[in-house]
Amino acid sequence: MRRVFSRRPACGSGDGGEVSDSNRNASPALLSCPAPGPEGEVVVLGHGSGGRLTAELVSKVFLSALSNPILDRLNDSAEMKVGASRIVFTTDSFVVSPLRFPGGDIGSLAVNGTVNDLAVAGGQPLGLSAAFILEEGLPIAELEAIVQSMRTAADRAGVAIIAADTKVVEHGKADGLFITTSGIGVVAGSTELGPERIQVGDAVLVSGPIGDHGISVMSAREGLEFQTTIVSDSAPLNGLVSLMLESGGAIRCMRDPTRGGVATVINELAKSSGVEILIEETAMPVRDGVRAACEILGLDPLYVACEGRLVAIVDSASADKVLVAMRRHSLGRDSCRIGSVTGSGASRVLLRTAFGTTRLLDVLAGAQLPRIC
């Protein structure tokens, strides 16, 4: 399959204009800039962005051929019943470039990413598998270090890698190393999570500062130096999720904002549940270094990937209780409320800016930061 690099600029929320009374009820498609089409019907980098092009590819190619009731939900993990138990299953591939970045590497990222997909579905991981695509010429010492990093990350998450596979391809065919991980977990008790449970009035929570991972990878890739080192937030979220579920708060659903960032995940939830969500820009936690880096690079932190954060939508009356539980965990100390579900039927996300105006917060069409996971 050929790789084509699209030179069209990625677009997100149109011109960022204010949503007025006259256009507040307009279709989101009319308020956003058009997505660039595939160039000559080939795969472009934007198809891996997690944004609009990814959604179109999934719908046109994969769902049209593989559609079934479980896959069609497009959740982070698939839930199935096995006897009296409910299990969740997920799989993910990691092609991050470079292989190492401040705060992690492709090995720990692969473990954390899979554990987190299980965790936000309410599952405690039972075991992981890993498949390695090795490029001819990869130093054995580098491979050993990355595999040891996977072991350390798995130990931290309390899960074992119980199956693995290895393939080797010619030099120049795999950019060093690609890893695919799968995971299986069990859902405890009566936990029920899903976007279909979202209700008007619910609160939107985030577990900490956003954008750390994407900027960490970008700075390592491009050799950028900032006054402070920006470190990836890559970490396993299953311990944090356990505290949240034990709090007794009414949690509707959770997602980890990886490709496409917080903005994309919240748009996916709004679309799946048919609701309007309002996000407060001034409430969004962003580290000063990440914000400054985004300004220099012309990026929006709302679309920059995280790998150790989660977004949760909870009953408004339970928000404080859930936040207290989240802040008890080291990965949730900076948890906060960033918005609320304000209406039904609109299937869109609005952003109230620091200037008091309101604009549509759309999904990106293409890739803002490729190869970050």
Short mmCIF file of C-alpha atoms in Angstrom, two decimals:
data_model
loop_
_atom_site.label_atom_id
_atom_site.label_comp_id
_atom_site.label_asym_id
_atom_site.label_seq_id
_atom_site.Cartn_x
_atom_site.Cartn_y
_atom_site.Cartn_z
CA MET A 1 0.00 0.00 0.00
CA ARG A 2 1.45 3.35 -0.99
CA ARG A 3 1.77 6.11 1.56
CA VAL A 4 0.80 9.53 0.27
CA PHE A 5 1.60 12.65 2.24
CA SER A 6 -1.25 15.11 1.94
CA ARG A 7 -0.15 18.72 1.69
CA ARG A 8 -3.54 20.12 2.48
CA PRO A 9 -3.72 21.86 5.86
CA ALA A 10 -5.72 20.04 8.50
CA CYS A 11 -8.81 21.96 9.50
CA GLY A 12 -10.82 21.75 12.64
CA SER A 13 -13.57 24.15 13.62
CA GLY A 14 -13.91 26.20 10.50
CA ASP A 15 -12.86 29.80 11.00
CA GLY A 16 -13.49 29.55 14.74
CA GLY A 17 -16.37 32.01 14.51
CA GLU A 18 -18.91 32.58 17.21
CA VAL A 19 -22.08 30.48 17.20
CA SER A 20 -24.87 33.04 16.99
CA ASP A 21 -28.58 32.61 17.61
CA SER A 22 -29.16 32.33 13.88
CA ASN A 23 -26.81 29.40 13.38
CA ARG A 24 -26.97 27.68 16.79
CA ASN A 25 -29.40 25.08 15.47
CA ALA A 26 -27.64 24.59 12.14
CA SER A 27 -26.16 21.26 11.15
CA PRO A 28 -22.54 20.84 12.31
CA ALA A 29 -21.63 19.96 8.73
CA LEU A 30 -22.64 23.47 7.68
CA LEU A 31 -20.51 25.11 10.35
CA SER A 32 -17.25 23.27 9.73
CA CYS A 33 -14.73 23.31 6.95
CA PRO A 34 -14.90 20.47 4.42
CA ALA A 35 -12.66 17.46 4.88
CA PRO A 36 -10.06 16.94 2.19
CA GLY A 37 -10.89 13.90 0.09
CA PRO A 38 -8.52 11.00 -0.48
CA GLU A 39 -5.93 11.78 -3.13
CA GLY A 40 -6.56 9.36 -5.96
CA GLU A 41 -8.29 6.91 -3.60
CA VAL A 42 -5.15 5.99 -1.67
CA VAL A 43 -4.40 6.08 2.04
CA VAL A 44 -3.09 9.42 3.32
CA LEU A 45 -1.58 10.24 6.72
CA GLY A 46 -4.80 11.97 7.73
CA HIS A 47 -6.55 8.59 7.70
CA GLY A 48 -4.59 7.77 10.86
CA SER A 49 -5.36 11.01 12.67
CA GLY A 50 -8.38 9.80 14.63
CA GLY A 51 -10.42 12.62 13.07
CA ARG A 52 -12.90 12.91 10.23
CA LEU A 53 -10.79 11.06 7.65
CA THR A 54 -10.32 8.16 10.05
CA ALA A 55 -14.07 7.97 10.64
CA GLU A 56 -14.73 7.98 6.90
CA LEU A 57 -12.17 5.21 6.32
CA VAL A 58 -13.61 3.08 9.12
CA SER A 59 -17.15 3.51 7.82
CA LYS A 60 -16.42 3.06 4.11
CA VAL A 61 -13.89 0.24 4.24
CA PHE A 62 -14.00 -1.61 7.54
CA LEU A 63 -17.58 -1.38 8.79
CA SER A 64 -19.00 -1.98 5.33
CA ALA A 65 -17.18 -5.32 5.23
CA LEU A 66 -16.97 -6.36 8.89
CA SER A 67 -20.13 -4.88 10.43
CA ASN A 68 -21.63 -6.67 13.43
CA PRO A 69 -23.47 -5.48 16.56
CA ILE A 70 -20.35 -5.47 18.75
CA LEU A 71 -17.97 -3.81 16.28
CA ASP A 72 -20.55 -1.25 15.20
CA ARG A 73 -20.52 0.36 18.66
CA LEU A 74 -16.95 1.57 17.95
CA ASN A 75 -16.03 1.62 21.63
CA ASP A 76 -12.46 1.49 22.93
CA SER A 77 -13.07 -2.16 23.82
CA ALA A 78 -15.60 -4.75 22.73
CA GLU A 79 -17.80 -6.19 25.48
CA MET A 80 -18.97 -9.81 25.36
CA LYS A 81 -20.72 -12.18 27.73
CA VAL A 82 -19.01 -15.46 28.59
CA GLY A 83 -21.27 -17.51 30.80
CA ALA A 84 -22.10 -15.36 33.82
CA SER A 85 -19.12 -13.05 33.23
CA ARG A 86 -18.68 -9.98 31.06
CA ILE A 87 -15.34 -9.54 29.37
CA VAL A 88 -13.88 -6.70 27.35
CA PHE A 89 -11.39 -7.17 24.52
CA THR A 90 -9.27 -4.64 22.64
CA THR A 91 -6.42 -4.49 20.14
CA ASP A 92 -4.16 -1.65 19.06
CA SER A 93 -1.04 -1.05 16.96
CA PHE A 94 1.78 1.33 17.82
CA VAL A 95 3.95 3.02 15.21
CA VAL A 96 5.20 6.00 17.21
CA SER A 97 8.19 7.89 15.84
CA PRO A 98 10.72 8.16 17.43
CA LEU A 99 10.76 4.91 19.39
CA ARG A 100 11.83 6.83 22.52
CA PHE A 101 10.52 10.13 23.81
CA PRO A 102 10.59 12.00 27.15
CA GLY A 103 8.51 9.97 29.58
CA GLY A 104 8.30 6.72 27.65
CA ASP A 105 8.95 4.58 24.60
CA ILE A 106 7.00 2.44 22.15
CA GLY A 107 7.08 -0.52 24.58
CA SER A 108 5.56 1.16 27.64
CA LEU A 109 3.16 3.05 25.36
CA ALA A 110 1.87 -0.20 23.86
CA VAL A 111 1.15 -1.67 27.29
CA ASN A 112 -0.42 1.48 28.72
CA GLY A 113 -2.54 2.13 25.66
CA THR A 114 -4.09 -1.32 25.74
CA VAL A 115 -4.61 -1.34 29.51
CA ASN A 116 -6.33 2.04 29.25
CA ASP A 117 -8.72 0.92 26.52
CA LEU A 118 -9.82 -1.88 28.84
CA ALA A 119 -9.98 0.37 31.89
CA VAL A 120 -12.25 3.05 30.43
CA ALA A 121 -14.65 0.27 29.43
CA GLY A 122 -14.80 -0.73 33.09
CA GLY A 123 -12.54 -3.76 32.70
CA GLN A 124 -9.70 -4.93 34.91
CA PRO A 125 -7.02 -6.44 32.63
CA LEU A 126 -6.47 -10.18 32.82
CA GLY A 127 -3.71 -10.51 30.23
CA LEU A 128 -2.08 -8.94 27.18
CA SER A 129 -0.61 -10.24 23.95
CA ALA A 130 2.08 -8.54 21.89
CA ALA A 131 3.11 -8.88 18.24
CA PHE A 132 6.41 -7.37 17.10
CA ILE A 133 7.27 -6.31 13.56
CA LEU A 134 11.06 -5.93 13.58
CA GLU A 135 13.02 -4.19 10.85
CA GLU A 136 16.26 -5.75 9.69
CA GLY A 137 19.11 -3.80 11.29
CA LEU A 138 17.35 -2.94 14.55
CA PRO A 139 19.99 -3.18 17.32
CA ILE A 140 19.29 -6.11 19.65
CA ALA A 141 20.21 -3.90 22.63
CA GLU A 142 17.48 -1.45 21.60
CA LEU A 143 14.94 -4.25 21.31
CA GLU A 144 15.94 -5.66 24.71
CA ALA A 145 15.51 -2.25 26.34
CA ILE A 146 12.06 -1.76 24.84
CA VAL A 147 10.90 -5.24 25.84
CA GLN A 148 12.14 -4.60 29.39
CA SER A 149 10.21 -1.33 29.35
CA MET A 150 7.10 -3.31 28.43
CA ARG A 151 7.69 -5.61 31.39
CA THR A 152 8.06 -2.65 33.76
CA ALA A 153 4.86 -1.06 32.45
CA ALA A 154 2.96 -4.34 32.70
CA ASP A 155 4.12 -4.83 36.29
CA ARG A 156 2.98 -1.31 37.14
CA ALA A 157 -0.46 -2.07 35.70
CA GLY A 158 -0.62 -5.45 37.45
CA VAL A 159 -0.99 -7.47 34.26
CA ALA A 160 1.15 -10.04 32.41
CA ILE A 161 1.98 -10.35 28.71
CA ILE A 162 0.86 -13.94 28.20
CA ALA A 163 1.23 -14.40 24.42
CA ALA A 164 3.51 -12.94 21.76
CA ASP A 165 4.59 -13.19 18.14
CA THR A 166 7.58 -11.87 16.19
CA LYS A 167 8.09 -11.14 12.50
CA VAL A 168 11.11 -9.60 10.74
CA VAL A 169 10.91 -7.53 7.54
CA GLU A 170 13.57 -6.12 5.24
CA HIS A 171 15.48 -2.96 6.05
CA GLY A 172 13.38 0.10 5.31
CA LYS A 173 10.03 -1.68 5.68
CA ALA A 174 9.10 -1.04 9.33
CA ASP A 175 10.83 2.10 10.61
CA GLY A 176 12.66 0.09 13.25
CA LEU A 177 9.85 -1.50 15.21
CA PHE A 178 6.06 -1.70 15.19
CA ILE A 179 4.12 -3.31 18.06
CA THR A 180 0.54 -4.59 18.16
CA THR A 181 -0.94 -5.38 21.55
CA SER A 182 -4.27 -6.94 22.49
CA GLY A 183 -5.84 -7.23 25.89
CA ILE A 184 -8.66 -8.98 27.68
CA GLY A 185 -10.30 -7.85 30.89
CA VAL A 186 -13.27 -8.61 33.10
CA VAL A 187 -16.03 -6.18 34.05
CA ALA A 188 -16.82 -6.41 37.72
CA GLY A 189 -20.31 -6.45 39.20
CA SER A 190 -23.07 -4.39 37.64
CA THR A 191 -20.87 -1.75 36.01
CA GLU A 192 -22.61 -0.34 32.94
CA LEU A 193 -20.83 2.22 30.80
CA GLY A 194 -21.60 3.60 27.36
CA PRO A 195 -22.42 6.81 25.48
CA GLU A 196 -26.05 5.76 25.22
CA ARG A 197 -26.30 6.42 28.99
CA ILE A 198 -25.40 10.13 28.69
CA GLN A 199 -28.16 12.51 29.83
CA VAL A 200 -28.77 16.25 29.62
CA GLY A 201 -27.26 17.94 32.68
CA ASP A 202 -24.37 15.50 33.05
CA ALA A 203 -20.90 16.82 33.91
CA VAL A 204 -17.77 16.33 31.80
CA LEU A 205 -14.59 15.58 33.77
CA VAL A 206 -10.95 15.21 32.75
CA SER A 207 -8.33 13.52 34.92
CA GLY A 208 -5.49 15.99 34.40
CA PRO A 209 -3.55 18.30 32.06
CA ILE A 210 -3.95 17.52 28.38
CA GLY A 211 -1.56 17.42 25.44
CA ASP A 212 1.58 16.26 27.25
CA HIS A 213 2.10 13.12 25.19
CA GLY A 214 1.69 14.59 21.73
CA ILE A 215 4.02 17.51 22.41
CA SER A 216 6.57 15.22 24.06
CA VAL A 217 6.69 13.03 20.95
CA MET A 218 6.78 16.01 18.59
CA SER A 219 9.64 17.67 20.48
CA ALA A 220 11.69 14.46 20.40
CA ARG A 221 10.95 13.88 16.71
CA GLU A 222 11.84 17.38 15.57
CA GLY A 223 14.66 18.03 18.07
CA LEU A 224 12.78 20.93 19.63
CA GLU A 225 14.02 22.36 22.91
CA PHE A 226 11.87 24.29 25.34
CA GLN A 227 12.72 25.95 28.65
CA THR A 228 11.15 23.02 30.48
CA THR A 229 11.15 19.38 29.37
CA ILE A 230 7.69 18.27 28.32
CA VAL A 231 7.18 14.69 29.44
CA SER A 232 4.60 12.23 28.10
CA ASP A 233 1.73 11.39 30.43
CA SER A 234 1.81 7.73 29.32
CA ALA A 235 0.59 5.64 32.28
CA PRO A 236 -1.92 2.85 33.12
CA LEU A 237 -5.33 4.13 34.18
CA ASN A 238 -6.85 0.96 35.66
CA GLY A 239 -6.04 1.95 39.25
CA LEU A 240 -7.62 5.37 38.82
CA VAL A 241 -10.71 3.87 37.20
CA SER A 242 -11.11 1.41 40.06
CA LEU A 243 -11.28 4.28 42.56
CA MET A 244 -13.82 6.07 40.39
CA LEU A 245 -16.08 3.03 40.16
CA GLU A 246 -15.75 2.37 43.89
CA SER A 247 -16.87 5.94 44.66
CA GLY A 248 -20.49 5.03 44.01
CA GLY A 249 -20.93 7.97 41.65
CA ALA A 250 -23.14 7.57 38.60
CA ILE A 251 -20.55 7.35 35.81
CA ARG A 252 -22.14 7.29 32.36
CA CYS A 253 -19.07 6.55 30.25
CA MET A 254 -15.31 7.08 29.99
CA ARG A 255 -12.81 7.45 27.15
CA ASP A 256 -9.05 7.96 26.91
CA PRO A 257 -8.27 10.87 24.57
CA THR A 258 -5.46 9.51 22.41
CA ARG A 259 -5.40 10.31 18.67
CA GLY A 260 -7.32 13.51 18.05
CA GLY A 261 -7.19 14.54 21.70
CA VAL A 262 -9.97 15.63 24.03
CA ALA A 263 -11.91 17.49 21.33
CA THR A 264 -12.21 14.40 19.13
CA VAL A 265 -13.25 12.09 21.97
CA ILE A 266 -15.95 14.46 23.19
CA ASN A 267 -17.24 14.85 19.63
CA GLU A 268 -17.45 11.07 19.31
CA LEU A 269 -19.47 10.87 22.53
CA ALA A 270 -21.79 13.70 21.42
CA LYS A 271 -22.42 11.94 18.11
CA SER A 272 -22.95 8.51 19.67
CA SER A 273 -25.40 9.82 22.26
CA GLY A 274 -27.12 12.52 20.21
CA VAL A 275 -26.41 15.33 22.68
CA GLU A 276 -24.92 18.82 22.74
CA ILE A 277 -21.91 19.25 25.00
CA LEU A 278 -20.53 22.62 26.11
CA ILE A 279 -16.83 22.79 27.05
CA GLU A 280 -15.35 25.68 29.03
CA GLU A 281 -11.98 26.72 27.59
CA THR A 282 -10.89 28.39 30.82
CA ALA A 283 -11.53 25.16 32.77
CA MET A 284 -9.38 22.99 30.50
CA PRO A 285 -6.11 22.05 32.29
CA VAL A 286 -3.07 22.64 30.05
CA ARG A 287 0.47 22.94 31.36
CA ASP A 288 2.18 26.25 30.58
CA GLY A 289 4.95 24.48 28.65
CA VAL A 290 2.47 22.57 26.49
CA ARG A 291 0.44 25.70 25.84
CA ALA A 292 3.55 27.64 24.83
CA ALA A 293 4.75 24.81 22.58
CA CYS A 294 1.36 24.61 20.91
CA GLU A 295 1.41 28.35 20.25
CA ILE A 296 4.87 28.11 18.68
CA LEU A 297 3.91 25.11 16.55
CA GLY A 298 0.47 26.41 15.59
CA LEU A 299 -1.35 23.56 17.34
CA ASP A 300 -4.47 23.45 19.48
CA PRO A 301 -3.93 21.47 22.72
CA LEU A 302 -7.54 20.29 22.58
CA TYR A 303 -6.57 18.10 19.62
CA VAL A 304 -3.20 16.90 20.96
CA ALA A 305 -3.03 13.28 22.16
CA CYS A 306 -2.84 12.13 25.76
CA GLU A 307 -1.81 8.62 26.87
CA GLY A 308 -2.48 8.74 30.60
CA ARG A 309 -5.65 10.82 30.86
CA LEU A 310 -9.33 10.01 30.70
CA VAL A 311 -12.52 11.92 29.99
CA ALA A 312 -15.56 10.89 32.03
CA ILE A 313 -19.18 11.92 31.74
CA VAL A 314 -21.01 11.56 35.04
CA ASP A 315 -24.31 12.53 36.60
CA SER A 316 -23.98 16.13 37.72
CA ALA A 317 -25.04 15.26 41.27
CA SER A 318 -22.20 12.71 41.42
CA ALA A 319 -19.49 14.94 39.95
CA ASP A 320 -17.99 16.09 43.25
CA LYS A 321 -17.98 12.57 44.68
CA VAL A 322 -16.20 11.19 41.59
CA LEU A 323 -13.70 14.05 41.57
CA VAL A 324 -12.79 13.39 45.20
CA ALA A 325 -12.09 9.75 44.32
CA MET A 326 -10.04 10.72 41.26
CA ARG A 327 -7.90 13.17 43.22
CA ARG A 328 -6.95 10.40 45.66
CA HIS A 329 -4.93 8.76 42.87
CA SER A 330 -1.58 10.10 41.69
CA LEU A 331 -2.82 10.15 38.09
CA GLY A 332 -5.93 12.10 39.02
CA ARG A 333 -4.65 14.79 41.40
CA ASP A 334 -5.46 17.54 38.90
CA SER A 335 -8.87 16.21 37.87
CA CYS A 336 -11.48 18.86 37.16
CA ARG A 337 -14.83 19.57 35.56
CA ILE A 338 -14.53 21.03 32.07
CA GLY A 339 -18.09 21.17 30.80
CA SER A 340 -21.59 19.77 30.75
CA VAL A 341 -24.22 18.18 28.55
CA THR A 342 -26.51 21.05 27.63
CA GLY A 343 -29.07 19.59 25.22
CA SER A 344 -30.24 16.65 23.16
CA GLY A 345 -30.66 16.10 19.45
CA ALA A 346 -27.85 18.37 18.27
CA SER A 347 -24.93 15.87 18.31
CA ARG A 348 -22.28 18.55 18.54
CA VAL A 349 -19.73 20.14 20.85
CA LEU A 350 -19.50 23.85 21.63
CA LEU A 351 -16.58 25.67 23.20
CA ARG A 352 -17.08 28.73 25.39
CA THR A 353 -13.86 30.65 24.84
CA ALA A 354 -11.87 32.73 27.29
CA PHE A 355 -13.43 35.81 25.64
CA GLY A 356 -16.96 34.67 26.50
CA THR A 357 -17.91 33.77 22.93
CA THR A 358 -19.14 30.35 21.88
CA ARG A 359 -17.98 28.44 18.82
CA LEU A 360 -18.31 24.98 17.36
CA LEU A 361 -15.59 22.58 18.48
CA ASP A 362 -15.41 20.22 15.53
CA VAL A 363 -13.18 17.24 14.75
CA LEU A 364 -10.05 17.71 12.68
CA ALA A 365 -10.22 16.61 9.08
CA GLY A 366 -6.61 15.43 8.78
CA ALA A 367 -3.53 14.75 10.84
CA GLN A 368 -2.36 17.46 13.21
CA LEU A 369 0.39 15.24 14.68
CA PRO A 370 0.97 11.94 12.84
CA ARG A 371 2.76 8.94 14.34
CA ILE A 372 2.25 9.86 18.00
CA CYS A 373 1.08 6.39 19.10
#
